[in-house]
Coordinates of C-alpha atoms in Angstrom, one line a residue:
M1 CA -46.1 -22.6 26.7
I2 CA -46.7 -22.8 22.9
E3 CA -50.4 -22.4 22.2
I4 CA -51.4 -23.1 18.6
R5 CA -54.8 -21.3 18.2
N6 CA -56.2 -20.7 14.8
L7 CA -55.4 -21.9 11.3
S8 CA -56.9 -20.7 8.1
V9 CA -56.1 -21.9 4.6
K10 CA -57.0 -20.8 1.1
N11 CA -56.0 -22.5 -2.2
F12 CA -53.8 -24.9 -0.3
M13 CA -53.8 -28.4 -1.7
S14 CA -57.4 -29.6 -1.8
V15 CA -58.8 -26.4 -0.2
G16 CA -60.0 -24.0 -2.8
N17 CA -60.6 -20.2 -3.0
A18 CA -63.1 -20.4 -0.1
T19 CA -61.1 -19.8 3.1
Q20 CA -61.3 -22.7 5.6
G21 CA -60.4 -22.3 9.2
I22 CA -59.9 -24.5 12.3
A23 CA -59.7 -23.4 16.0
F24 CA -57.1 -25.5 17.8
D25 CA -57.5 -23.7 21.1
R26 CA -59.3 -26.7 22.7
R27 CA -58.7 -29.1 25.6
D28 CA -60.1 -32.4 24.3
L29 CA -59.7 -35.2 21.8
T30 CA -61.1 -34.6 18.3
L31 CA -61.6 -37.4 15.7
V32 CA -60.9 -36.2 12.2
L33 CA -62.9 -38.2 9.6
G34 CA -63.1 -37.6 5.8
E35 CA -66.0 -37.9 3.4
N36 CA -65.3 -37.7 -0.4
L37 CA -68.6 -36.9 -2.0
D38 CA -66.8 -36.8 -5.4
L39 CA -66.3 -40.6 -5.0
G40 CA -69.8 -41.4 -3.8
G41 CA -69.6 -40.2 -0.2
D42 CA -70.5 -43.1 1.9
G43 CA -67.3 -45.0 2.8
S44 CA -65.1 -42.9 0.7
R45 CA -62.5 -41.5 3.1
N46 CA -59.4 -41.0 1.0
G47 CA -58.3 -37.7 -0.6
T48 CA -60.6 -35.5 1.3
G49 CA -58.0 -33.2 2.9
K50 CA -57.6 -34.5 6.4
T51 CA -53.8 -34.5 6.3
T52 CA -54.0 -31.1 4.5
I53 CA -54.7 -29.7 8.0
I54 CA -51.4 -30.9 9.4
N55 CA -49.5 -30.0 6.2
A56 CA -50.9 -26.5 6.4
L57 CA -49.8 -26.2 10.0
S58 CA -46.3 -27.4 9.0
Y59 CA -46.1 -25.0 6.1
A60 CA -47.2 -22.1 8.2
L61 CA -44.6 -22.7 10.8
Y62 CA -41.7 -24.0 8.7
G63 CA -42.4 -23.1 5.0
Q64 CA -42.6 -26.8 4.1
A65 CA -45.1 -29.7 4.3
L66 CA -44.7 -32.8 6.3
S67 CA -43.5 -34.8 3.3
N68 CA -41.2 -33.6 0.5
I69 CA -43.9 -32.0 -1.6
R70 CA -42.5 -29.2 -3.7
K71 CA -43.8 -25.8 -2.6
D72 CA -45.5 -25.0 -5.9
N73 CA -47.4 -28.3 -5.7
L74 CA -48.9 -27.1 -2.5
V75 CA -50.9 -24.6 -4.5
N76 CA -54.4 -25.8 -5.4
K77 CA -54.2 -27.2 -8.9
T78 CA -57.6 -25.9 -10.0
N79 CA -57.1 -22.2 -9.0
A80 CA -53.3 -22.4 -9.4
K81 CA -52.7 -19.1 -7.5
N82 CA -53.3 -17.0 -4.4
M83 CA -52.4 -19.7 -1.9
L84 CA -52.3 -18.4 1.6
V85 CA -52.0 -20.0 5.0
S86 CA -52.4 -18.0 8.2
L87 CA -51.6 -19.2 11.8
D88 CA -52.2 -17.5 15.1
F89 CA -50.2 -18.8 18.1
A90 CA -48.8 -17.6 21.4
V91 CA -45.5 -18.3 23.2
G92 CA -45.0 -17.2 26.8
G93 CA -47.8 -14.7 26.6
T94 CA -46.6 -13.1 23.4
E95 CA -49.1 -13.2 20.5
Y96 CA -47.8 -14.2 17.0
R97 CA -49.2 -14.4 13.5
I98 CA -47.7 -15.9 10.4
E99 CA -49.1 -15.3 6.9
R100 CA -47.3 -17.4 4.3
G101 CA -48.3 -18.0 0.7
R102 CA -47.3 -18.8 -2.9
K103 CA -48.2 -17.3 -6.3
P104 CA -47.5 -14.6 -5.3
N105 CA -44.9 -15.3 -2.6
V106 CA -45.9 -14.0 0.8
L107 CA -44.3 -14.1 4.2
R108 CA -45.6 -11.8 6.9
F109 CA -44.8 -12.1 10.5
F110 CA -46.6 -10.2 13.3
V111 CA -45.6 -9.9 17.0
N112 CA -48.4 -8.6 19.2
N113 CA -50.1 -7.3 16.0
E114 CA -47.0 -5.5 14.9
H115 CA -45.7 -6.4 11.5
K116 CA -42.0 -7.4 11.6
A117 CA -40.8 -6.6 8.1
S118 CA -37.6 -8.1 6.7
E119 CA -35.4 -6.9 3.8
D120 CA -36.4 -9.7 1.4
E121 CA -40.1 -9.9 2.4
A122 CA -41.1 -9.1 -1.2
Q123 CA -39.8 -12.6 -2.2
G124 CA -41.9 -14.2 0.5
D125 CA -39.1 -16.4 1.7
S126 CA -37.0 -14.5 4.3
R127 CA -34.4 -16.7 6.0
E128 CA -34.1 -14.1 8.7
T129 CA -37.8 -14.2 9.5
Q130 CA -37.8 -18.0 9.4
D131 CA -34.9 -18.2 11.8
A132 CA -36.7 -15.8 14.1
I133 CA -39.8 -18.1 14.1
E134 CA -37.8 -21.2 14.8
R135 CA -36.0 -19.5 17.6
I136 CA -39.3 -18.6 19.2
L137 CA -40.6 -22.2 18.8
N138 CA -37.2 -23.7 19.8
M139 CA -38.2 -26.7 17.7
S140 CA -36.8 -28.0 14.4
H141 CA -39.0 -29.3 11.7
D142 CA -37.7 -32.9 12.3
M143 CA -38.6 -32.6 16.0
F144 CA -42.0 -31.2 15.0
Q145 CA -42.7 -34.4 13.0
H146 CA -41.8 -36.6 16.0
V147 CA -43.5 -34.8 18.9
V148 CA -46.4 -32.8 17.4
A149 CA -47.4 -34.2 14.0
L150 CA -47.1 -38.0 14.2
N151 CA -47.8 -39.3 10.8
T152 CA -47.2 -42.2 8.4
Y153 CA -45.1 -40.1 6.0
T154 CA -42.3 -39.4 8.4
P155 CA -39.9 -42.4 8.7
P156 CA -40.1 -43.8 12.2
F157 CA -37.2 -42.9 14.5
L158 CA -35.9 -46.5 14.6
S159 CA -35.9 -46.7 10.8
L160 CA -33.5 -43.8 10.5
K161 CA -29.8 -44.2 10.0
A162 CA -27.7 -44.1 13.1
N163 CA -26.4 -40.6 12.5
E164 CA -30.0 -39.4 11.8
Q165 CA -31.1 -41.0 15.1
R166 CA -28.3 -39.4 16.9
T167 CA -29.2 -36.0 15.5
I168 CA -32.8 -36.3 16.6
I169 CA -32.0 -37.6 20.1
E170 CA -29.3 -34.9 20.6
Q171 CA -31.9 -32.3 19.7
L172 CA -34.3 -33.9 22.1
L173 CA -31.9 -34.2 25.0
G174 CA -30.6 -30.7 24.6
I175 CA -27.2 -31.8 23.4
T176 CA -27.8 -30.0 20.1
L177 CA -28.3 -26.9 22.2
L178 CA -24.8 -27.4 23.5
S179 CA -23.6 -27.5 19.9
E180 CA -25.6 -24.4 19.1
R181 CA -24.1 -22.7 22.1
A182 CA -20.7 -24.0 21.0
D183 CA -21.2 -22.6 17.5
R184 CA -22.2 -19.3 19.1
I185 CA -19.1 -19.4 21.3
K186 CA -17.0 -20.2 18.3
E187 CA -18.3 -17.2 16.5
L188 CA -17.7 -15.1 19.6
N189 CA -14.2 -16.6 20.0
K190 CA -13.5 -15.7 16.3
Q191 CA -14.6 -12.2 17.0
T192 CA -12.4 -12.1 20.2
K193 CA -9.4 -13.4 18.2
E194 CA -10.1 -10.7 15.6
G195 CA -10.4 -8.2 18.4
I196 CA -7.1 -9.4 19.8
S197 CA -5.4 -9.1 16.4
Q198 CA -6.8 -5.6 15.9
E199 CA -5.7 -4.6 19.4
E200 CA -2.2 -6.0 18.9
F201 CA -2.1 -4.2 15.6
R202 CA -3.3 -1.0 17.3
I203 CA -0.7 -1.3 20.1
R204 CA 2.1 -2.0 17.5
A205 CA 0.9 1.1 15.5
V206 CA 0.9 3.2 18.7
Q207 CA 4.3 1.9 19.7
E208 CA 5.7 2.6 16.2
A209 CA 4.1 6.0 16.2
N210 CA 5.5 6.7 19.7
Q211 CA 9.0 5.5 18.6
R212 CA 8.9 7.9 15.7
I213 CA 7.8 10.7 18.0
E214 CA 10.5 9.8 20.5
T215 CA 13.0 10.0 17.7
Q216 CA 11.7 13.4 16.8
I217 CA 11.7 14.4 20.5
E218 CA 15.3 13.3 20.8
S219 CA 16.3 15.2 17.7
L220 CA 14.6 18.3 19.2
R221 CA 16.4 17.7 22.5
K222 CA 19.8 17.6 20.7
R223 CA 18.9 20.9 19.0
Q224 CA 17.8 22.2 22.4
R225 CA 21.1 21.2 24.0
L226 CA 23.0 22.9 21.2
W227 CA 20.8 26.0 21.5
I228 CA 21.3 26.1 25.3
T229 CA 25.0 25.6 24.9
K230 CA 25.3 28.4 22.3
R231 CA 23.1 30.7 24.5
D232 CA 25.2 30.0 27.6
E233 CA 28.4 30.5 25.6
D234 CA 27.1 33.8 24.2
C235 CA 26.0 35.0 27.6
A236 CA 29.3 34.0 29.1
A237 CA 31.1 35.8 26.3
F238 CA 28.9 38.9 26.8
A239 CA 29.5 38.8 30.5
Q240 CA 33.2 38.4 30.1
A241 CA 33.3 41.3 27.5
I242 CA 31.3 43.5 29.9
A243 CA 33.6 42.6 32.8
D244 CA 36.6 43.4 30.7
L245 CA 35.1 46.7 29.6
E246 CA 34.0 47.7 33.1
H247 CA 37.6 47.5 34.4
I248 CA 38.9 49.9 31.7
D249 CA 39.9 53.5 32.7
I250 CA 38.5 55.0 29.5
D251 CA 40.3 58.4 30.0
A252 CA 43.6 56.6 30.4
E253 CA 42.7 54.4 27.5
V254 CA 42.0 57.5 25.3
Q255 CA 45.3 59.1 26.5
A256 CA 47.1 55.9 25.8
H257 CA 45.7 55.9 22.3
R258 CA 46.9 59.5 21.9
D259 CA 50.3 58.5 23.2
L260 CA 50.3 55.5 21.0
D261 CA 49.6 57.8 18.0
Q262 CA 52.5 60.0 19.0
F263 CA 54.6 56.8 19.5
H264 CA 53.7 55.6 16.0
S265 CA 54.4 59.1 14.6
H266 CA 57.8 59.3 16.4
R267 CA 58.8 55.8 15.3
K268 CA 57.7 56.7 11.7
Q269 CA 60.0 59.8 11.7
I270 CA 62.9 57.8 13.1
E271 CA 62.3 55.0 10.6
E272 CA 62.1 57.6 7.8
H273 CA 65.5 59.1 8.8
Q274 CA 67.0 55.7 9.2
R275 CA 65.7 54.8 5.8
W276 CA 67.5 57.9 4.4
I277 CA 70.7 57.1 6.2
R278 CA 70.6 53.5 4.8
Q279 CA 70.0 54.9 1.3
I280 CA 72.9 57.5 1.7
D281 CA 75.2 54.7 3.1
S282 CA 74.3 52.6 0.1
E283 CA 75.0 55.5 -2.3
Q284 CA 78.3 56.4 -0.5
V285 CA 79.5 52.8 -1.1
K286 CA 78.8 53.2 -4.7
L287 CA 80.5 56.6 -4.8
E288 CA 83.6 55.2 -3.1
R289 CA 83.8 52.4 -5.7
E290 CA 83.3 54.9 -8.5
Q291 CA 86.1 57.2 -7.1
N292 CA 88.5 54.3 -6.7
K293 CA 87.8 53.3 -10.3
L294 CA 88.3 56.8 -11.6
K295 CA 91.6 57.1 -9.7
T296 CA 92.8 53.8 -11.2
E297 CA 91.8 54.9 -14.7
I298 CA 93.6 58.3 -14.2
Q299 CA 96.7 56.5 -13.0
A300 CA 96.6 54.4 -16.2
L301 CA 96.3 57.5 -18.3
D302 CA 99.3 59.0 -16.5
D303 CA 101.2 55.9 -17.8
H304 CA 100.0 56.7 -21.4
R305 CA 97.9 53.5 -21.5
C306 CA 94.1 53.0 -22.2
Y307 CA 92.3 52.2 -19.1
A308 CA 90.0 50.0 -21.0
C309 CA 92.2 48.0 -23.3
G310 CA 95.7 48.8 -21.9
Q311 CA 97.1 50.1 -25.3
D312 CA 99.4 53.1 -25.5
L313 CA 97.7 56.5 -26.0
H314 CA 98.9 59.7 -27.8
D315 CA 99.4 62.8 -25.7
N316 CA 96.5 64.8 -27.1
K317 CA 94.0 61.9 -26.6
Q318 CA 95.4 61.2 -23.2
D319 CA 94.9 64.7 -22.0
E320 CA 91.4 64.8 -23.2
I321 CA 90.4 61.6 -21.4
R322 CA 92.3 62.6 -18.2
V323 CA 90.4 65.9 -18.0
K324 CA 87.1 64.0 -18.3
K325 CA 88.1 61.5 -15.7
Q326 CA 89.4 64.1 -13.2
Q327 CA 86.2 66.0 -13.7
A328 CA 84.1 62.9 -13.0
L329 CA 86.3 62.2 -9.9
Q330 CA 85.8 65.7 -8.7
E331 CA 82.0 65.4 -9.1
A332 CA 82.0 62.1 -7.3
A333 CA 84.0 63.5 -4.4
L334 CA 81.6 66.5 -4.2
Q335 CA 78.6 64.2 -4.2
Y336 CA 80.2 62.0 -1.5
L337 CA 80.8 65.1 0.6
A338 CA 77.2 66.2 0.1
N339 CA 75.9 62.8 1.0
D340 CA 78.0 62.8 4.1
T341 CA 76.6 66.1 5.1
Q342 CA 73.0 64.8 4.6
R343 CA 73.8 61.8 6.7
V344 CA 75.0 63.9 9.5
E345 CA 71.9 66.0 9.3
H346 CA 69.7 62.8 9.5
M347 CA 71.7 61.5 12.4
N348 CA 71.2 64.9 14.1
E349 CA 67.5 64.7 13.5
I350 CA 67.4 61.2 15.1
D351 CA 69.3 62.6 18.0
D352 CA 66.9 65.5 18.3
L353 CA 63.9 63.1 18.3
G354 CA 65.3 61.3 21.2
E355 CA 64.7 57.7 22.5
L356 CA 61.6 56.0 21.0
G357 CA 60.7 54.2 24.2
T358 CA 58.0 51.5 24.7
A359 CA 54.6 51.7 22.9
P360 CA 51.7 52.4 25.2
T361 CA 49.4 49.4 25.9
V362 CA 45.7 49.8 24.8
F363 CA 42.6 47.7 25.0
Y364 CA 40.8 48.9 21.9
D365 CA 42.4 48.6 18.5
T366 CA 41.4 52.1 17.5
M367 CA 40.8 55.5 19.0
E368 CA 37.3 55.4 17.5
Q369 CA 36.5 52.2 19.5
A370 CA 37.9 53.7 22.7
L371 CA 35.8 56.9 22.2
N372 CA 32.8 54.5 21.6
H373 CA 33.5 52.6 24.8
R374 CA 30.3 53.5 26.7
N375 CA 28.1 52.7 23.8
T376 CA 29.8 49.4 23.3
L377 CA 29.4 48.6 27.0
S378 CA 25.7 49.5 26.9
G379 CA 25.2 47.5 23.8
L380 CA 26.9 44.4 25.3
Q381 CA 24.7 44.8 28.4
R382 CA 21.6 45.0 26.2
D383 CA 22.7 42.0 24.2
L384 CA 23.4 40.0 27.4
A385 CA 20.0 40.9 28.8
A386 CA 18.2 40.0 25.5
R387 CA 20.1 36.7 25.2
Q388 CA 19.3 35.8 28.7
L389 CA 15.6 36.5 28.1
E390 CA 15.4 34.5 24.9
Q391 CA 12.9 31.6 25.3
D392 CA 13.9 28.1 24.5
P393 CA 12.3 27.5 21.0
Y394 CA 12.3 23.7 21.5
A395 CA 10.8 23.4 25.1
D396 CA 7.2 23.9 24.1
Q397 CA 7.5 21.6 21.1
I398 CA 9.0 18.8 23.2
T399 CA 6.3 19.3 25.9
D400 CA 3.5 19.3 23.4
M401 CA 4.8 16.1 21.7
Q402 CA 5.2 14.4 25.1
N403 CA 1.8 15.4 26.4
Q404 CA -0.2 15.2 23.2
A405 CA 1.5 13.3 20.4
L406 CA 2.7 10.4 22.6
Q407 CA 0.0 7.9 23.3
I408 CA -0.2 5.8 26.4
V409 CA 0.2 2.2 25.6
T410 CA -2.1 0.1 27.8
Y411 CA -2.6 -3.6 27.6
D412 CA -5.7 -3.7 29.7
D413 CA -8.1 -4.3 26.8
L414 CA -5.7 -6.9 25.3
N415 CA -5.3 -8.7 28.6
E416 CA -9.1 -8.7 29.1
M417 CA -9.7 -10.1 25.6
T418 CA -7.0 -12.7 26.1
R419 CA -8.7 -13.8 29.3
L420 CA -12.0 -13.9 27.5
Q421 CA -10.5 -16.0 24.7
E422 CA -9.1 -18.5 27.2
H423 CA -12.5 -18.6 28.9
Q424 CA -14.3 -19.1 25.6
E425 CA -11.9 -21.9 24.6
F426 CA -12.5 -23.5 28.0
L427 CA -16.3 -23.3 27.4
L428 CA -15.9 -24.8 24.0
K429 CA -14.1 -27.8 25.4
L430 CA -16.9 -28.2 28.0
L431 CA -19.5 -28.0 25.2
T432 CA -17.9 -30.1 22.5
S433 CA -15.8 -32.7 24.2
K434 CA -17.4 -36.2 24.4
D435 CA -15.9 -36.6 27.8
S436 CA -17.3 -33.3 29.1
F437 CA -19.1 -33.7 32.4
I438 CA -21.8 -31.3 31.1
R439 CA -22.6 -33.6 28.2
K440 CA -22.5 -36.7 30.4
K441 CA -24.7 -35.0 33.0
I442 CA -27.3 -34.0 30.4
I443 CA -27.3 -37.5 28.9
D444 CA -27.5 -39.3 32.2
Q445 CA -30.2 -37.1 33.6
N446 CA -32.5 -36.8 30.5
L447 CA -31.9 -40.3 29.2
S448 CA -33.1 -41.7 32.5
Y449 CA -36.3 -39.7 32.2
L450 CA -36.8 -40.7 28.5
N451 CA -36.4 -44.4 29.3
Q452 CA -38.8 -44.0 32.3
R453 CA -41.5 -42.4 30.1
L454 CA -40.9 -44.9 27.3
T455 CA -41.4 -47.8 29.6
H456 CA -44.6 -46.2 31.0
Y457 CA -46.1 -45.8 27.5
L458 CA -45.1 -49.3 26.4
D459 CA -46.7 -50.8 29.4
R460 CA -49.9 -48.8 28.9
I461 CA -50.2 -49.5 25.2
G462 CA -49.6 -53.2 25.7
L463 CA -46.2 -53.9 24.2
P464 CA -44.3 -56.5 26.2
H465 CA -40.8 -55.7 24.8
T466 CA -38.1 -53.9 26.7
V467 CA -36.9 -50.9 24.8
K468 CA -34.1 -48.7 26.3
F469 CA -31.8 -45.9 25.1
Q470 CA -28.2 -46.6 25.9
N471 CA -25.6 -44.0 27.1
D472 CA -24.1 -44.0 23.6
L473 CA -27.6 -43.0 22.4
T474 CA -28.3 -46.3 20.6
V475 CA -31.6 -48.2 21.2
S476 CA -31.8 -51.8 22.4
I477 CA -35.0 -53.9 21.9
E478 CA -35.4 -57.1 23.9
E479 CA -38.1 -59.6 24.4
L480 CA -37.6 -62.2 27.1
G481 CA -33.8 -61.5 27.1
R482 CA -33.6 -61.9 23.3
E483 CA -32.2 -58.9 21.4
L484 CA -34.3 -57.8 18.4
D485 CA -34.1 -55.2 15.6
F486 CA -36.9 -52.9 14.9
D487 CA -37.7 -54.8 11.7
N488 CA -38.1 -58.0 13.8
L489 CA -41.3 -56.5 15.1
S490 CA -44.8 -56.9 13.6
R491 CA -46.6 -54.0 12.1
G492 CA -48.8 -53.6 15.1
E493 CA -45.8 -53.9 17.5
R494 CA -43.9 -51.3 15.5
N495 CA -46.9 -48.9 15.6
R496 CA -47.2 -49.4 19.3
L497 CA -43.4 -48.7 19.7
I498 CA -43.6 -45.7 17.3
L499 CA -46.5 -44.1 19.3
S500 CA -44.9 -44.8 22.7
M501 CA -41.5 -43.4 21.6
S502 CA -43.1 -40.3 20.1
W503 CA -45.1 -39.7 23.3
A504 CA -42.0 -40.2 25.4
F505 CA -40.1 -37.8 23.2
R506 CA -42.8 -35.3 23.7
D507 CA -42.7 -35.6 27.5
V508 CA -38.9 -35.1 27.5
W509 CA -39.2 -32.2 25.1
E510 CA -41.8 -30.5 27.2
S511 CA -39.9 -31.1 30.4
L512 CA -36.7 -29.5 29.0
Y513 CA -38.3 -26.6 27.0
Q514 CA -41.9 -25.8 27.2
P515 CA -45.4 -27.5 26.9
I516 CA -47.2 -27.3 23.6
N517 CA -51.0 -27.5 23.5
I518 CA -51.5 -29.6 20.4
L519 CA -50.9 -33.1 19.2
F520 CA -51.7 -34.8 15.8
I521 CA -52.0 -38.6 15.3
D522 CA -52.4 -39.1 11.5
E523 CA -53.6 -42.6 10.7
M524 CA -51.1 -44.1 13.1
I525 CA -53.7 -46.4 14.8
D526 CA -55.5 -47.3 11.5
N527 CA -53.1 -49.9 10.4
G528 CA -51.6 -52.8 12.3
L529 CA -53.2 -52.2 15.7
D530 CA -55.7 -54.7 16.9
S531 CA -58.7 -53.7 18.9
Q532 CA -56.8 -53.9 22.2
G533 CA -54.1 -51.7 20.7
V534 CA -56.7 -49.1 19.5
E535 CA -58.4 -49.1 22.9
N536 CA -55.2 -48.6 24.7
S537 CA -54.1 -45.8 22.4
L538 CA -57.5 -44.1 22.7
A539 CA -57.3 -44.4 26.5
L540 CA -53.8 -42.8 26.5
L541 CA -54.9 -40.0 24.2
K542 CA -58.0 -39.2 26.3
K543 CA -56.0 -39.2 29.5
M544 CA -53.4 -37.0 27.9
S545 CA -56.0 -34.4 26.7
R546 CA -57.8 -34.5 30.0
D547 CA -54.9 -34.5 32.5
R548 CA -52.6 -32.2 30.5
A549 CA -55.2 -30.0 28.8
K550 CA -54.0 -30.9 25.3
S551 CA -55.8 -30.4 22.1
I552 CA -55.4 -33.8 20.4
W553 CA -56.4 -34.5 16.8
L554 CA -56.8 -38.1 15.7
V555 CA -57.0 -38.5 11.9
S556 CA -58.4 -41.8 11.1
H557 CA -60.4 -43.9 8.5
R558 CA -62.2 -45.9 11.2
D559 CA -65.8 -44.8 11.5
E560 CA -66.3 -47.1 14.5
L561 CA -64.1 -44.6 16.5
A562 CA -66.9 -42.0 16.2
G563 CA -68.7 -43.7 19.1
R564 CA -65.7 -43.5 21.3
V565 CA -64.8 -39.9 20.8
E566 CA -67.0 -36.9 21.8
N567 CA -65.8 -34.4 19.2
I568 CA -65.7 -35.2 15.5
L569 CA -64.4 -33.0 12.7
R570 CA -65.6 -34.1 9.3
V571 CA -63.6 -33.0 6.2
V572 CA -65.9 -33.1 3.2
K573 CA -64.6 -33.0 -0.4
E574 CA -67.1 -32.0 -3.0
G575 CA -66.6 -30.6 -6.5
G576 CA -62.9 -31.0 -6.3
F577 CA -62.6 -28.9 -3.1

């Protein structure tokens, strides 16, 4: 329940620097009458500040008066500063207090005596704080004017444009609440879509990262395979070399190398003798040709001819040349004989050396290697053992990258958000579609109750017309089967309809949301209502205050009502305040 309790005002409109206060925490009907002593007092009711009470309540709750008065014009013109309105109220057992003012700007909001500060409190106009207040009241300023503060400044519901009427009635029936919920779901749906996009981006990023890591892992695996292949080949080569060495008779191998050395030495000697024989044979051939030549030349000399040109020679010259040639022939023959002797000697040496035979077969290339056989074998065995013990340098890297670098790609969050998005979109259709069963159910159920209460108040206030809200939220007015417009009604009939409709609105609002303890009727029964209309209205107000424990404030110019109401609040203006 909303309980409006205490209101105090200072330098607000006609109220001056002396703080004025009203306690609304009552359960009766109060008549508010004015008395303007500045205009002579008796009979002067205008301009005293009766409506100031309702404007101050509206300003405290919503930051604006009932009418479109500029906020700076709400400040008392004489003092022109330090305007402050304070309101105490409770909702559902929680105590609240609002302090709102101008020049300087002030907005302070207390919950259970704890100040709720806002970031822009210094400016005295915090949208955040105002939103919090209206969420607590669950009532817009338009609805406040139609169900709490009935006045002649606010255009009657039936004088509003069709879309304005629809806005009010949708707020009343809770359809606006569907739109608010839809807006909230739209925001949540937007957040969900953003979350889905972010999750899809994250998954893609993880997949791309994993792909890069898999490429790196595959590269490492290739290197690993090459390393393992090379290690296995090395081990196999070491093992084969060891096997080969282990089957060698090293003593026989050393002896074979010694025999091989002798074989090479033997062969070298034979080849050396053979080389000399070839050289001697070549020289003998030359000597034979030389001897034959000398013999031919000597024969030519014997025939007294020059061996070179064939001319005849004298005896003395002939003898000289023949002697030289015979001497050369003798030397060649002697050399030929000496060479033949040397050749025989070399042949004898070859015969003495005997057959060369076959070269011994060896494993090692050199004697040194053969003598180092055991060290080589031990070294190969150590190399094999060391190679076999070598750790795979890539295994740990691959394992670490698989276990730590690779991220698990899970679609659980994405699937959950997708399901949530589908659910939110389904809810949006339910809340926004004109054909939604929820909307139809709310309209059918609440519109029926609204028409029932409206008919009740019309009967009690004495208006014979039939007024009914249709399912399309329009209003039909009939009298004896004849359709009428709101402007067809007289002023008194319109006031009766305005009051009845506002009270019906209030009943629907309280049934859907929560009761509120206060109701203002500002000069609504002063104009146009005949005596019977006034009597009927007073009877309804008294019954409402009595049966529903409401604090009802009837602002009027009619002094004659004072005898009909037990409680009277007089607002007196004197000296401009």
